[in-house]
Amino acid sequence: MILPIAFIFLSAAAGVLLQTHGALILEVKSSGQPLAQVEVIAGGRTAVTDARGQAALQLPAGDFEVAIRRFGVTWQSFRASIVEGAETRVDVDLHLEAALREEVTVTATRTERRIDDTPLRVEVLQREEIEEKALMTPGDIAMLLNETSGLRVQVTSPSLGAANVRVQGLRGRYTQILADGLPLYGGQTGGIGLLQIPPLDLGQVEVIKGAASALYGASALGGVINLVSRRPEQAERELLVNRTSRSGSDAVLWLAQPLGNRWDATLLGGAHFQEHQDIDADGWSDLPGYRRAVVRPRFFWDDGAGRSIFFTAGATIEEREGGTIGDAVMPDGSSFPEELDTRRFDAGFVGRFLVGGRVASFRGSVMTQRRRHLFGESAEHERRHTMFGEAALTGATGKHAWALGAALEANLYRNREVRRFDYIYTAPALFVQDDFTVSPRLTLSGSGRVDFHSDYGTFFNPRLSALIRLPRNVTARFSTGAGVFAPTPFTEETEAVGLTNVLELRNLEAERAWGGSADLGWRLSNVEFNASIFGSIIRNPVLLRVRPEDAPLEIVNAAGPTRTIGSEFLTRLRAGDFGVTLTHTFTRSSELNPNEGVRSEVPLTPRHTVGIVGVWEREGRGRIGVEIFHTGRQPLDDNPYRAESPPYWVFGLLAEHRVGPARFFINAENLSNTRQTRYDPLVRPARGPDGRWTVDAWAPLEGRVINGGVRFSF
């Protein structure tokens, strides 16, 4: 008897609610395009627009003040009348802010929010910075990344110029480099890959510092660098020609063309040459020689209603040489030439489609690379293949913007001479992410990923982040998360000496990390300040141990963790045509030395780095830039000349002048002519226990370099 009465009562109450309430339905657009993740607030209730730009609120009958809030667009409010039992539909067109702050959308986080809305801190290098660095080094992105706070491009093989990028003091193998969200350069970008990526076709670079395995799996323990391509809306033609005082040459062509039916295409082509240079006249190449050709077409389709398709393919062919030059010999009387020939091809796609108000995305890529590496009289021929696929669904429900999906990555490696290191592994994964807008001032984000690695087992990596908007334009971000790295034979040392004298991998465990950061930012229209602290601990770190036997090298898990702490400070000032950027990074990182069994600082990690960059730029006329960088003392490993490097300064100057369709530029790097070989020889008095003839590079090897050229737009 009680249940029927309760049912009748609830039904009557629901009927009254439906009669006394109505629905407010909004469709939000910007420049004619649906705008997702816009907060709609009325009557103490909040909704968030979905991929179609739509949101709905159930409200009592009456008049309400409706507020629409979205960072990156002009906030609006209006009054709406809600009628009992009826729908009130409102179309809203939001306009981009006209302030100096530019609209930046971050794609490295799966919900693709504006940078101001992202709880996880993502740093974005925009087109202006990329264009400036493209005039300095048109053939690679090494300088672009090295002059970014918290990043350090470390030379891993002085003889061939190989380098990787360290994020907040962590070794370069922990950094995942993506192109438009795809691992086009392989799951683990080798030391040369970083030097083969021209910056001219990049629209922005997104950097996530710290463990990012919750987003990108077992290759992103230290962080992620996502290279986002340019996507112009009209036809463009650019040709850049460059020549350096160290006998280097670059020619880069960039084309963009609408194809019709909402299709657009771009093409990048580059030819790069460098003669090897023996700057200190010791018979050893301080600046390696190379010949490289790069081509990359891209195709885009966008229907303007939330559906898009992107295709790309690329080819890189390079021949690189270093080591002894001509008849020069090493201290033991032998010659030691080094060569590295690379053939790399890749292809990838990204598709986005609307499914019931949600966005279904699919992406995939394949990369194949062949290399021949000569170390003196020893040669290694290797093949690497990486395949990647992912399917994801993203949407907005109430105050939540979420994503869930599945991914699969497969890697294959073959070495003709050293078969014991051949491997093939697969790593399927499931991931989920939720960004919860608790209030206009607080957003929380949680993500988790489970990887099922065929060799190292199952890993779960969570990450939690929070964004707090404080009064007076102050924001605070807090983030903590886990990371994992699946060991391979490739470390900074083995990339330099090869695998011939390395023992087979035995009983290795995956490297596991946990890190966190806190960030405080303040920004007005012409001033920006940011301060952050960070820390991480890596358990089971993989290091190279020297053995006294005939096979002297062994890759092992260190008995103790690697610990890193640090801080970053950044200030940007803008006044009319002038801009100044000031940065300081403090890093302290220690590890357990596997050879001596004692804890010591991680080699080649300066505690202090300082950057001062000043720019004057006027649209249509040109720009002048001045750069000053300071690198503090660095601990050195197995260096017969010194245990710690001295601090040094590097100065640079750039000038560009526009004349019609041509922009003439000249750039001077390292005006102080700071060079490592002015302090000590690069070549060791005897071959090292790991087989290397050189010490580590802790300062520039090329000294002062002046380059200049012209950039045509037609």
Tab-separated table of N, CA and C in Angstrom, residues 482-611:
chain	number	residue	atom	x	y	z
A	482	ALA	N	52.276	10.231	-12.265
A	482	ALA	CA	53.233	9.133	-12.370
A	482	ALA	C	53.680	8.977	-13.813
A	483	GLY	N	54.849	8.357	-13.978
A	483	GLY	CA	55.374	8.099	-15.307
A	483	GLY	C	56.087	6.767	-15.348
A	484	VAL	N	56.262	6.253	-16.547
A	484	VAL	CA	56.944	4.975	-16.731
A	484	VAL	C	57.757	5.047	-18.013
A	485	PHE	N	58.862	4.319	-18.038
A	485	PHE	CA	59.685	4.235	-19.245
A	485	PHE	C	60.142	2.797	-19.409
A	486	ALA	N	59.845	2.224	-20.570
A	486	ALA	CA	60.234	0.853	-20.868
A	486	ALA	C	61.661	0.844	-21.409
A	487	PRO	N	62.602	0.187	-20.739
A	487	PRO	CA	64.011	0.238	-21.149
A	487	PRO	C	64.242	-0.357	-22.536
A	488	THR	N	65.200	0.221	-23.234
A	488	THR	CA	65.716	-0.284	-24.505
A	488	THR	C	67.240	-0.183	-24.438
A	489	PRO	N	67.953	-0.667	-25.447
A	489	PRO	CA	69.419	-0.544	-25.408
A	489	PRO	C	69.921	0.880	-25.600
A	490	PHE	N	69.036	1.839	-25.866
A	490	PHE	CA	69.484	3.155	-26.291
A	490	PHE	C	69.502	4.143	-25.132
A	491	THR	N	70.710	4.508	-24.730
A	491	THR	CA	70.937	5.565	-23.758
A	491	THR	C	71.789	6.629	-24.435
A	492	GLU	N	72.056	7.717	-23.729
A	492	GLU	CA	72.906	8.752	-24.302
A	492	GLU	C	74.288	8.202	-24.646
A	493	GLU	N	74.778	7.260	-23.838
A	493	GLU	CA	76.119	6.714	-24.068
A	493	GLU	C	76.138	5.747	-25.246
A	494	THR	N	75.162	4.839	-25.338
A	494	THR	CA	75.179	3.859	-26.428
A	494	THR	C	74.871	4.504	-27.769
A	495	GLU	N	74.133	5.622	-27.779
A	495	GLU	CA	73.930	6.337	-29.038
A	495	GLU	C	75.258	6.858	-29.576
A	496	ALA	N	76.215	7.131	-28.667
A	496	ALA	CA	77.502	7.683	-29.088
A	496	ALA	C	78.518	6.611	-29.450
A	497	VAL	N	78.465	5.431	-28.790
A	497	VAL	CA	79.507	4.420	-29.002
A	497	VAL	C	78.994	3.172	-29.697
A	498	GLY	N	77.683	3.045	-29.887
A	498	GLY	CA	77.153	1.849	-30.516
A	498	GLY	C	76.929	0.722	-29.525
A	499	LEU	N	76.483	-0.425	-30.044
A	499	LEU	CA	76.099	-1.552	-29.200
A	499	LEU	C	77.075	-2.718	-29.255
A	500	THR	N	78.105	-2.628	-30.069
A	500	THR	CA	79.003	-3.768	-30.262
A	500	THR	C	79.613	-4.242	-28.950
A	501	ASN	N	80.041	-3.318	-28.088
A	501	ASN	CA	80.711	-3.684	-26.840
A	501	ASN	C	79.802	-3.579	-25.622
A	502	VAL	N	78.511	-3.788	-25.822
A	502	VAL	CA	77.548	-3.742	-24.724
A	502	VAL	C	76.972	-5.138	-24.517
A	503	LEU	N	76.897	-5.552	-23.257
A	503	LEU	CA	76.342	-6.864	-22.940
A	503	LEU	C	74.839	-6.894	-23.191
A	504	GLU	N	74.320	-8.070	-23.440
A	504	GLU	CA	72.891	-8.253	-23.657
A	504	GLU	C	72.102	-7.799	-22.427
A	505	LEU	N	70.920	-7.213	-22.677
A	505	LEU	CA	70.080	-6.760	-21.572
A	505	LEU	C	69.620	-7.948	-20.745
A	506	ARG	N	69.772	-7.818	-19.402
A	506	ARG	CA	69.394	-8.920	-18.515
A	506	ARG	C	68.690	-8.384	-17.279
A	507	ASN	N	67.491	-8.900	-17.015
A	507	ASN	CA	66.762	-8.648	-15.764
A	507	ASN	C	66.524	-7.163	-15.493
A	508	LEU	N	66.268	-6.413	-16.545
A	508	LEU	CA	65.965	-4.997	-16.348
A	508	LEU	C	64.508	-4.812	-15.931
A	509	GLU	N	64.282	-3.826	-15.078
A	509	GLU	CA	62.932	-3.437	-14.695
A	509	GLU	C	62.601	-2.085	-15.312
A	510	ALA	N	61.322	-1.861	-15.546
A	510	ALA	CA	60.887	-0.584	-16.099
A	510	ALA	C	61.205	0.550	-15.129
A	511	GLU	N	61.556	1.690	-15.674
A	511	GLU	CA	61.802	2.881	-14.864
A	511	GLU	C	60.455	3.501	-14.482
A	512	ARG	N	60.274	3.789	-13.195
A	512	ARG	CA	59.020	4.353	-12.693
A	512	ARG	C	59.301	5.705	-12.054
A	513	ALA	N	58.428	6.651	-12.315
A	513	ALA	CA	58.657	8.008	-11.812
A	513	ALA	C	57.400	8.570	-11.179
A	514	TRP	N	57.623	9.507	-10.278
A	514	TRP	CA	56.536	10.300	-9.709
A	514	TRP	C	57.040	11.732	-9.590
A	515	GLY	N	56.228	12.664	-10.040
A	515	GLY	CA	56.658	14.052	-10.004
A	515	GLY	C	55.514	14.981	-9.692
A	516	GLY	N	55.862	16.212	-9.379
A	516	GLY	CA	54.851	17.211	-9.081
A	516	GLY	C	55.379	18.603	-9.337
A	517	SER	N	54.463	19.561	-9.479
A	517	SER	CA	54.854	20.945	-9.705
A	517	SER	C	53.778	21.872	-9.165
A	518	ALA	N	54.198	23.078	-8.823
A	518	ALA	CA	53.290	24.146	-8.404
A	518	ALA	C	53.677	25.398	-9.168
A	519	ASP	N	52.670	26.103	-9.659
A	519	ASP	CA	52.914	27.199	-10.585
A	519	ASP	C	52.041	28.388	-10.200
A	520	LEU	N	52.630	29.579	-10.219
A	520	LEU	CA	51.899	30.806	-9.923
A	520	LEU	C	52.137	31.791	-11.059
A	521	GLY	N	51.053	32.288	-11.661
A	521	GLY	CA	51.182	33.193	-12.794
A	521	GLY	C	50.346	34.446	-12.623
A	522	TRP	N	50.809	35.526	-13.217
A	522	TRP	CA	50.101	36.803	-13.190
A	522	TRP	C	50.283	37.465	-14.542
A	523	ARG	N	49.177	37.978	-15.096
A	523	ARG	CA	49.275	38.543	-16.432
A	523	ARG	C	48.309	39.701	-16.613
A	524	LEU	N	48.829	40.768	-17.194
A	524	LEU	CA	48.030	41.868	-17.693
A	524	LEU	C	48.233	41.923	-19.203
A	525	SER	N	47.754	42.975	-19.836
A	525	SER	CA	47.840	43.029	-21.294
A	525	SER	C	49.274	43.090	-21.794
A	526	ASN	N	50.191	43.685	-21.011
A	526	ASN	CA	51.563	43.848	-21.489
A	526	ASN	C	52.618	43.335	-20.520
A	527	VAL	N	52.195	42.643	-19.462
A	527	VAL	CA	53.136	42.100	-18.483
A	527	VAL	C	52.715	40.686	-18.131
A	528	GLU	N	53.690	39.794	-18.063
A	528	GLU	CA	53.412	38.416	-17.661
A	528	GLU	C	54.515	37.950	-16.726
A	529	PHE	N	54.114	37.299	-15.645
A	529	PHE	CA	55.075	36.750	-14.689
A	529	PHE	C	54.651	35.337	-14.333
A	530	ASN	N	55.631	34.443	-14.248
A	530	ASN	CA	55.333	33.065	-13.883
A	530	ASN	C	56.475	32.513	-13.044
A	531	ALA	N	56.116	31.841	-11.952
A	531	ALA	CA	57.097	31.181	-11.086
A	531	ALA	C	56.604	29.776	-10.793
A	532	SER	N	57.505	28.819	-10.824
A	532	SER	CA	57.105	27.431	-10.576
A	532	SER	C	58.220	26.693	-9.855
A	533	ILE	N	57.815	25.683	-9.097
A	533	ILE	CA	58.751	24.748	-8.485
A	533	ILE	C	58.364	23.350	-8.942
A	534	PHE	N	59.344	22.461	-9.026
A	534	PHE	CA	59.067	21.113	-9.509
A	534	PHE	C	59.986	20.121	-8.813
A	535	GLY	N	59.596	18.881	-8.846
A	535	GLY	CA	60.408	17.814	-8.278
A	535	GLY	C	59.978	16.477	-8.843
A	536	SER	N	60.889	15.534	-8.883
A	536	SER	CA	60.570	14.195	-9.385
A	536	SER	C	61.524	13.183	-8.770
A	537	ILE	N	61.080	11.943	-8.757
A	537	ILE	CA	61.914	10.833	-8.315
A	537	ILE	C	61.701	9.683	-9.283
A	538	ILE	N	62.784	9.129	-9.803
A	538	ILE	CA	62.735	8.019	-10.753
A	538	ILE	C	63.333	6.794	-10.077
A	539	ARG	N	62.552	5.751	-9.971
A	539	ARG	CA	63.018	4.497	-9.387
A	539	ARG	C	63.424	3.538	-10.503
A	540	ASN	N	64.410	2.703	-10.218
A	540	ASN	CA	64.980	1.765	-11.195
A	540	ASN	C	65.567	2.488	-12.407
A	541	PRO	N	66.260	3.622	-12.226
A	541	PRO	CA	66.806	4.309	-13.401
A	541	PRO	C	67.837	3.438	-14.110
A	542	VAL	N	67.804	3.470	-15.432
A	542	VAL	CA	68.717	2.676	-16.245
A	542	VAL	C	69.963	3.501	-16.542
A	543	LEU	N	71.136	2.938	-16.209
A	543	LEU	CA	72.408	3.606	-16.430
A	543	LEU	C	73.394	2.627	-17.049
A	544	LEU	N	74.498	3.166	-17.560
A	544	LEU	CA	75.541	2.348	-18.182
A	544	LEU	C	76.652	2.104	-17.172
A	545	ARG	N	76.997	0.829	-16.959
A	545	ARG	CA	78.052	0.461	-16.019
A	545	ARG	C	79.240	-0.099	-16.787
A	546	VAL	N	80.442	0.339	-16.402
A	546	VAL	CA	81.677	-0.133	-17.032
A	546	VAL	C	82.164	-1.376	-16.309
A	547	ARG	N	82.456	-2.433	-17.071
A	547	ARG	CA	82.938	-3.690	-16.496
A	547	ARG	C	84.384	-3.919	-16.935
A	548	PRO	N	85.175	-4.633	-16.140
A	548	PRO	CA	86.585	-4.855	-16.494
A	548	PRO	C	86.777	-5.929	-17.546
A	549	GLU	N	85.717	-6.703	-17.862
A	549	GLU	CA	85.868	-7.791	-18.819
A	549	GLU	C	85.984	-7.252	-20.239
A	550	ASP	N	86.107	-8.195	-21.199
A	550	ASP	CA	86.263	-7.806	-22.595
A	550	ASP	C	85.044	-7.040	-23.107
A	551	ALA	N	83.851	-7.394	-22.631
A	551	ALA	CA	82.658	-6.618	-22.965
A	551	ALA	C	82.432	-5.637	-21.823
A	552	PRO	N	83.018	-4.442	-21.896
A	552	PRO	CA	83.132	-3.597	-20.705
A	552	PRO	C	81.859	-2.869	-20.306
A	553	LEU	N	80.845	-2.857	-21.131
A	553	LEU	CA	79.684	-2.034	-20.843
A	553	LEU	C	78.463	-2.892	-20.548
A	554	GLU	N	77.679	-2.456	-19.560
A	554	GLU	CA	76.468	-3.183	-19.201
A	554	GLU	C	75.391	-2.181	-18.802
A	555	ILE	N	74.201	-2.383	-19.326
A	555	ILE	CA	73.063	-1.535	-18.986
A	555	ILE	C	72.355	-2.153	-17.790
A	556	VAL	N	72.243	-1.390	-16.701
A	556	VAL	CA	71.701	-1.929	-15.452
A	556	VAL	C	70.709	-0.939	-14.849
A	557	ASN	N	69.885	-1.451	-13.936
A	557	ASN	CA	69.077	-0.585	-13.077
A	557	ASN	C	69.922	-0.134	-11.893
A	558	ALA	N	70.016	1.154	-11.676
A	558	ALA	CA	70.769	1.658	-10.531
A	558	ALA	C	70.095	1.228	-9.234
A	559	ALA	N	70.906	1.053	-8.186
A	559	ALA	CA	70.393	0.579	-6.900
A	559	ALA	C	69.589	1.641	-6.160
A	560	GLY	N	69.733	2.897	-6.542
A	560	GLY	CA	69.000	3.977	-5.879
A	560	GLY	C	68.305	4.860	-6.890
A	561	PRO	N	67.351	5.670	-6.456
A	561	PRO	CA	66.577	6.498	-7.379
A	561	PRO	C	67.334	7.739	-7.842
A	562	THR	N	66.859	8.316	-8.931
A	562	THR	CA	67.307	9.627	-9.392
A	562	THR	C	66.349	10.673	-8.843
A	563	ARG	N	66.888	11.684	-8.157
A	563	ARG	CA	66.057	12.714	-7.532
A	563	ARG	C	66.352	14.069	-8.174
A	564	THR	N	65.297	14.804	-8.469
A	564	THR	CA	65.446	16.108	-9.115
A	564	THR	C	64.514	17.115	-8.464
A	565	ILE	N	65.030	18.288	-8.159
A	565	ILE	CA	64.218	19.408	-7.695
A	565	ILE	C	64.661	20.650	-8.454
A	566	GLY	N	63.788	21.642	-8.525
A	566	GLY	CA	64.178	22.859	-9.218
A	566	GLY	C	63.086	23.907	-9.208
A	567	SER	N	63.390	25.024	-9.872
A	567	SER	CA	62.441	26.128	-9.972
A	567	SER	C	62.668	26.856	-11.289
A	568	GLU	N	61.622	27.542	-11.739
A	568	GLU	CA	61.692	28.352	-12.949
A	568	GLU	C	61.015	29.692	-12.689
A	569	PHE	N	61.608	30.745	-13.240
A	569	PHE	CA	61.014	32.079	-13.174
A	569	PHE	C	61.025	32.672	-14.575
A	570	LEU	N	59.914	33.266	-14.964
A	570	LEU	CA	59.799	33.870	-16.291
A	570	LEU	C	59.040	35.181	-16.181
A	571	THR	N	59.563	36.207	-16.836
A	571	THR	CA	58.903	37.506	-16.900
A	571	THR	C	58.928	38.004	-18.339
A	572	ARG	N	57.763	38.437	-18.826
A	572	ARG	CA	57.673	39.036	-20.159
A	572	ARG	C	57.100	40.443	-20.024
A	573	LEU	N	57.749	41.379	-20.689
A	573	LEU	CA	57.310	42.770	-20.689
A	573	LEU	C	57.118	43.212	-22.128
A	574	ARG	N	56.059	43.977	-22.366
A	574	ARG	CA	55.783	44.446	-23.716
A	574	ARG	C	55.395	45.913	-23.657
A	575	ALA	N	56.033	46.738	-24.477
A	575	ALA	CA	55.720	48.159	-24.538
A	575	ALA	C	55.812	48.594	-25.995
A	576	GLY	N	54.663	48.709	-26.642
A	576	GLY	CA	54.659	49.084	-28.045
A	576	GLY	C	55.342	48.030	-28.898
A	577	ASP	N	56.388	48.440	-29.614
A	577	ASP	CA	57.114	47.518	-30.494
A	577	ASP	C	58.222	46.761	-29.771
A	578	PHE	N	58.400	47.024	-28.479
A	578	PHE	CA	59.504	46.417	-27.737
A	578	PHE	C	58.993	45.305	-26.823
A	579	GLY	N	59.803	44.265	-26.689
A	579	GLY	CA	59.483	43.174	-25.784
A	579	GLY	C	60.743	42.637	-25.135
A	580	VAL	N	60.643	42.266	-23.863
A	580	VAL	CA	61.772	41.712	-23.113
A	580	VAL	C	61.297	40.464	-22.386
A	581	THR	N	62.109	39.412	-22.435
A	581	THR	CA	61.824	38.173	-21.718
A	581	THR	C	63.011	37.840	-20.827
A	582	LEU	N	62.734	37.591	-19.549
A	582	LEU	CA	63.762	37.230	-18.574
A	582	LEU	C	63.425	35.859	-18.007
A	583	THR	N	64.398	34.957	-17.962
A	583	THR	CA	64.161	33.616	-17.429
A	583	THR	C	65.311	33.198	-16.520
A	584	HIS	N	64.979	32.384	-15.531
A	584	HIS	CA	65.985	31.762	-14.675
A	584	HIS	C	65.497	30.368	-14.319
A	585	THR	N	66.392	29.391	-14.426
A	585	THR	CA	66.069	28.009	-14.074
A	585	THR	C	67.114	27.487	-13.105
A	586	PHE	N	66.632	26.915	-12.006
A	586	PHE	CA	67.501	26.234	-11.049
A	586	PHE	C	67.156	24.749	-11.079
A	587	THR	N	68.179	23.905	-11.206
A	587	THR	CA	67.967	22.458	-11.256
A	587	THR	C	69.041	21.765	-10.436
A	588	ARG	N	68.595	20.838	-9.595
A	588	ARG	CA	69.535	19.996	-8.862
A	588	ARG	C	69.064	18.557	-8.997
A	589	SER	N	69.911	17.732	-9.598
A	589	SER	CA	69.541	16.342	-9.875
A	589	SER	C	70.688	15.432	-9.469
A	590	SER	N	70.364	14.355	-8.756
A	590	SER	CA	71.396	13.424	-8.295
A	590	SER	C	70.981	11.995	-8.602
A	591	GLU	N	71.980	11.125	-8.761
A	591	GLU	CA	71.750	9.712	-9.045
A	591	GLU	C	72.844	8.886	-8.383
A	592	LEU	N	72.608	7.582	-8.292
A	592	LEU	CA	73.588	6.670	-7.710
A	592	LEU	C	74.493	6.168	-8.822
A	593	ASN	N	75.770	6.531	-8.749
A	593	ASN	CA	76.725	6.135	-9.779
A	593	ASN	C	76.898	4.619	-9.770
A	594	PRO	N	76.584	3.908	-10.881
A	594	PRO	CA	76.667	2.445	-10.871
A	594	PRO	C	78.094	1.920	-10.844
A	595	ASN	N	79.081	2.753	-11.184
A	595	ASN	CA	80.470	2.307	-11.184
A	595	ASN	C	81.121	2.471	-9.813
A	596	GLU	N	80.776	3.540	-9.099
A	596	GLU	CA	81.409	3.812	-7.812
A	596	GLU	C	80.496	3.528	-6.631
A	597	GLY	N	79.194	3.370	-6.879
A	597	GLY	CA	78.261	3.073	-5.802
A	597	GLY	C	77.999	4.224	-4.858
A	598	VAL	N	78.265	5.457	-5.279
A	598	VAL	CA	78.027	6.629	-4.442
A	598	VAL	C	77.071	7.568	-5.172
A	599	ARG	N	76.337	8.364	-4.401
A	599	ARG	CA	75.403	9.320	-4.995
A	599	ARG	C	76.163	10.565	-5.436
A	600	SER	N	75.889	11.002	-6.654
A	600	SER	CA	76.542	12.183	-7.200
A	600	SER	C	75.547	12.930	-8.081
A	601	GLU	N	75.888	14.166	-8.415
A	601	GLU	CA	75.010	14.958	-9.266
A	601	GLU	C	75.027	14.411	-10.691
A	602	VAL	N	73.877	14.492	-11.346
A	602	VAL	CA	73.762	14.018	-12.724
A	602	VAL	C	74.663	14.868	-13.608
A	603	PRO	N	75.550	14.247	-14.391
A	603	PRO	CA	76.475	15.019	-15.226
A	603	PRO	C	75.735	15.920	-16.209
A	604	LEU	N	76.398	17.030	-16.538
A	604	LEU	CA	75.927	17.966	-17.553
A	604	LEU	C	74.584	18.597	-17.188
A	605	THR	N	74.354	18.802	-15.895
A	605	THR	CA	73.134	19.455	-15.426
A	605	THR	C	73.515	20.724	-14.678
A	606	PRO	N	73.493	21.881	-15.337
A	606	PRO	CA	73.852	23.122	-14.638
A	606	PRO	C	72.798	23.484	-13.601
A	607	ARG	N	73.258	23.931	-12.447
A	607	ARG	CA	72.301	24.336	-11.412
A	607	ARG	C	71.569	25.611	-11.808
A	608	HIS	N	72.255	26.526	-12.472
A	608	HIS	CA	71.641	27.810	-12.807
A	608	HIS	C	71.797	28.087	-14.301
A	609	THR	N	70.713	28.495	-14.928
A	609	THR	CA	70.753	29.030	-16.290
A	609	THR	C	69.897	30.290	-16.313
A	610	VAL	N	70.380	31.294	-17.032
A	610	VAL	CA	69.711	32.591	-17.101
A	610	VAL	C	69.588	32.995	-18.562
A	611	GLY	N	68.442	33.551	-18.926
A	611	GLY	CA	68.240	34.043	-20.277
A	611	GLY	C	67.645	35.439	-20.274
